[in-house]
mmCIF file of C-alpha atoms in Angstrom:
data_model
loop_
_atom_site.group_PDB
_atom_site.id
_atom_site.type_symbol
_atom_site.label_atom_id
_atom_site.label_comp_id
_atom_site.label_asym_id
_atom_site.label_seq_id
_atom_site.Cartn_x
_atom_site.Cartn_y
_atom_site.Cartn_z
ATOM 1 C CA MET A 335 -43.630 152.882 -36.474
ATOM 2 C CA SER A 336 -43.831 156.640 -37.059
ATOM 3 C CA GLU A 337 -47.022 156.383 -39.129
ATOM 4 C CA ILE A 338 -48.658 154.779 -36.092
ATOM 5 C CA THR A 339 -47.353 157.584 -33.879
ATOM 6 C CA ILE A 340 -48.626 160.238 -36.295
ATOM 7 C CA ARG A 341 -52.059 158.606 -36.580
ATOM 8 C CA ARG A 342 -52.433 158.306 -32.801
ATOM 9 C CA ALA A 343 -51.390 161.909 -32.274
ATOM 10 C CA PHE A 344 -53.840 163.405 -34.752
ATOM 11 C CA GLU A 345 -56.731 161.085 -33.985
ATOM 12 C CA SER A 346 -56.496 161.566 -30.224
ATOM 13 C CA ARG A 347 -56.258 165.357 -30.565
ATOM 14 C CA LEU A 348 -59.310 165.393 -32.851
ATOM 15 C CA LYS A 349 -61.266 162.987 -30.620
ATOM 16 C CA ASN A 350 -60.581 165.111 -27.529
ATOM 17 C CA TRP A 351 -61.870 168.169 -29.355
ATOM 18 C CA ALA A 352 -64.961 166.390 -30.770
ATOM 19 C CA ASP A 353 -65.854 164.911 -27.360
ATOM 20 C CA ALA A 354 -65.606 168.353 -25.746
ATOM 21 C CA GLN A 355 -68.238 169.869 -28.051
ATOM 22 C CA THR A 356 -71.854 170.346 -26.934
ATOM 23 C CA PRO A 357 -73.251 167.982 -27.958
ATOM 24 C CA PRO A 358 -70.218 165.776 -28.651
ATOM 25 C CA ILE A 359 -69.577 165.235 -32.362
ATOM 26 C CA PRO A 360 -69.303 161.547 -33.343
ATOM 27 C CA LEU A 361 -66.030 160.624 -35.054
ATOM 28 C CA ALA A 362 -65.447 157.801 -37.546
ATOM 29 C CA PHE A 363 -61.942 156.340 -37.787
ATOM 30 C CA GLU A 364 -60.428 154.530 -40.758
ATOM 31 C CA ASN A 365 -61.417 150.877 -41.073
ATOM 32 C CA ILE A 366 -63.327 150.852 -37.765
ATOM 33 C CA PRO A 367 -67.045 149.942 -37.809
ATOM 34 C CA PHE A 368 -69.197 153.062 -37.492
ATOM 35 C CA ASP A 369 -72.932 153.654 -37.848
ATOM 36 C CA PRO A 370 -73.284 157.209 -39.135
ATOM 37 C CA PRO A 371 -75.819 159.241 -37.178
ATOM 38 C CA SER A 372 -78.483 161.244 -38.971
ATOM 39 C CA ALA A 373 -76.825 164.432 -37.669
ATOM 40 C CA THR A 374 -73.370 165.989 -37.989
ATOM 41 C CA TYR A 375 -70.319 163.762 -37.633
ATOM 42 C CA LEU A 376 -66.625 163.733 -38.548
ATOM 43 C CA SER A 377 -64.458 161.151 -40.271
ATOM 44 C CA CYS A 378 -60.668 161.214 -40.462
ATOM 45 C CA PHE A 379 -57.927 159.722 -42.613
ATOM 46 C CA LEU A 380 -54.154 159.717 -42.664
ATOM 47 C CA ILE A 381 -52.798 160.235 -46.185
ATOM 48 C CA ASN A 382 -49.073 159.526 -46.134
ATOM 49 C CA ALA A 383 -46.693 161.070 -48.647
ATOM 50 C CA ASN A 384 -43.443 159.417 -49.703
ATOM 51 C CA ASN A 385 -40.906 159.258 -46.886
ATOM 52 C CA ILE A 386 -37.551 160.860 -47.626
ATOM 53 C CA SER A 387 -34.082 160.802 -46.114
ATOM 54 C CA PHE A 388 -31.531 163.609 -46.291
ATOM 55 C CA THR A 389 -28.530 161.754 -44.865
ATOM 56 C CA LEU A 390 -26.043 159.448 -46.528
ATOM 57 C CA ASP A 391 -26.471 156.762 -43.862
ATOM 58 C CA ARG A 392 -30.278 156.932 -44.327
ATOM 59 C CA ARG A 393 -30.890 156.993 -40.561
ATOM 60 C CA HIS A 394 -32.861 160.210 -40.781
ATOM 61 C CA ILE A 395 -36.371 159.824 -42.183
ATOM 62 C CA ARG A 396 -38.889 162.590 -42.834
ATOM 63 C CA TYR A 397 -42.465 161.397 -42.627
ATOM 64 C CA SER A 398 -44.993 163.763 -44.158
ATOM 65 C CA GLY A 399 -48.499 163.768 -45.486
ATOM 66 C CA ILE A 400 -51.989 165.028 -44.831
ATOM 67 C CA PHE A 401 -54.378 164.376 -41.993
ATOM 68 C CA GLN A 402 -57.812 164.761 -43.563
ATOM 69 C CA ILE A 403 -60.975 165.426 -41.606
ATOM 70 C CA ASN A 404 -64.329 165.240 -43.374
ATOM 71 C CA VAL A 405 -67.169 167.234 -41.827
ATOM 72 C CA HIS A 406 -70.471 165.499 -42.644
ATOM 73 C CA VAL A 407 -73.777 167.348 -42.287
ATOM 74 C CA PRO A 408 -77.256 166.396 -43.507
ATOM 75 C CA VAL A 409 -78.108 167.561 -47.023
ATOM 76 C CA ASN A 410 -79.982 170.865 -47.300
ATOM 77 C CA THR A 411 -78.680 172.250 -43.990
ATOM 78 C CA GLY A 412 -76.209 174.659 -45.577
ATOM 79 C CA ALA A 413 -72.437 175.056 -45.433
ATOM 80 C CA GLY A 414 -72.352 177.216 -42.298
ATOM 81 C CA LEU A 415 -71.754 174.449 -39.732
ATOM 82 C CA PRO A 416 -68.841 172.868 -41.660
ATOM 83 C CA ALA A 417 -67.278 176.335 -41.926
ATOM 84 C CA GLU A 418 -67.690 176.881 -38.167
ATOM 85 C CA ILE A 419 -66.124 173.492 -37.422
ATOM 86 C CA ALA A 420 -63.235 174.259 -39.803
ATOM 87 C CA ALA A 421 -62.627 177.571 -38.033
ATOM 88 C CA ALA A 422 -62.565 175.835 -34.642
ATOM 89 C CA LEU A 423 -60.211 173.121 -35.890
ATOM 90 C CA ARG A 424 -57.864 175.767 -37.298
ATOM 91 C CA THR A 425 -57.171 176.796 -33.713
ATOM 92 C CA ILE A 426 -56.030 173.319 -32.607
ATOM 93 C CA PHE A 427 -54.236 172.438 -35.863
ATOM 94 C CA ASN A 428 -52.487 175.698 -36.739
ATOM 95 C CA PRO A 429 -49.010 176.039 -38.283
ATOM 96 C CA SER A 430 -47.428 176.852 -34.938
ATOM 97 C CA THR A 431 -48.706 173.547 -33.523
ATOM 98 C CA VAL A 432 -46.217 170.896 -32.476
ATOM 99 C CA ILE A 433 -47.932 167.698 -31.373
ATOM 100 C CA VAL A 434 -45.742 165.583 -29.116
ATOM 101 C CA GLN A 435 -46.477 161.857 -29.178
ATOM 102 C CA ASN A 436 -44.105 159.191 -27.830
ATOM 103 C CA SER A 437 -41.280 161.766 -27.692
ATOM 104 C CA ALA A 438 -41.771 162.569 -31.383
ATOM 105 C CA ASN A 439 -42.483 166.124 -32.552
ATOM 106 C CA ILE A 440 -45.107 166.258 -35.280
ATOM 107 C CA TYR A 441 -45.323 169.654 -36.976
ATOM 108 C CA VAL A 442 -48.378 171.157 -38.641
ATOM 109 C CA MET A 443 -46.787 172.631 -41.746
ATOM 110 C CA GLN A 444 -49.533 174.746 -43.348
ATOM 111 C CA PRO A 445 -52.825 176.341 -42.329
ATOM 112 C CA LEU A 446 -55.805 173.982 -42.440
ATOM 113 C CA SER A 447 -57.221 173.942 -45.976
ATOM 114 C CA ILE A 448 -60.865 173.520 -46.909
ATOM 115 C CA GLY A 449 -61.485 171.404 -50.000
ATOM 116 C CA PRO A 450 -64.473 171.317 -52.329
ATOM 117 C CA SER A 451 -67.716 170.091 -50.798
ATOM 118 C CA ILE A 452 -69.237 166.813 -51.926
ATOM 119 C CA GLN A 453 -72.752 165.421 -51.638
ATOM 120 C CA GLU A 454 -72.921 161.707 -50.917
ATOM 121 C CA GLY A 455 -76.342 160.196 -50.268
ATOM 122 C CA ASP A 456 -78.111 162.062 -47.470
ATOM 123 C CA PHE A 457 -74.941 163.898 -46.447
ATOM 124 C CA PHE A 458 -73.002 166.900 -47.614
ATOM 125 C CA PHE A 459 -69.366 166.803 -46.564
ATOM 126 C CA VAL A 460 -66.454 169.173 -46.600
ATOM 127 C CA PRO A 461 -62.856 167.844 -46.523
ATOM 128 C CA LEU A 462 -60.344 169.640 -44.310
ATOM 129 C CA SER A 463 -56.657 168.984 -44.910
ATOM 130 C CA ILE A 464 -53.814 169.391 -42.429
ATOM 131 C CA GLU A 465 -50.273 168.995 -43.776
ATOM 132 C CA TYR A 466 -47.810 167.426 -41.305
ATOM 133 C CA SER A 467 -44.153 166.512 -41.016
ATOM 134 C CA LEU A 468 -42.132 164.425 -38.553
ATOM 135 C CA ASP A 469 -38.361 163.980 -38.623
ATOM 136 C CA SER A 470 -36.830 160.939 -36.979
#
């Protein structure tokens, strides 16, 4: 159940931010039909790590992993816009962020990291990684 909570928390926070941009930035979710626009858009993924428990009765579970956001821009438009988007997202997913969802506290554990850029077809994309943790 906590993976669902984590996914909803991150996806809704990202969607609210993307919708508030001018113009709004389209967002593709995992395994949901999406027709990519010819302009900038985002895609997001939840990459779960192994769950661990620190207690003998195994009632405590730590859920952790990475919420990845890919910033897609048309090829030959430069890396400036993905860098600007990454900087903006650092403000809403910073290490002091605690996202509360269904009474669960989800912690952003590290500063947002920018991965190596990749060209795929007519798009250039930059992966952004946000490490999270939730204790239940």
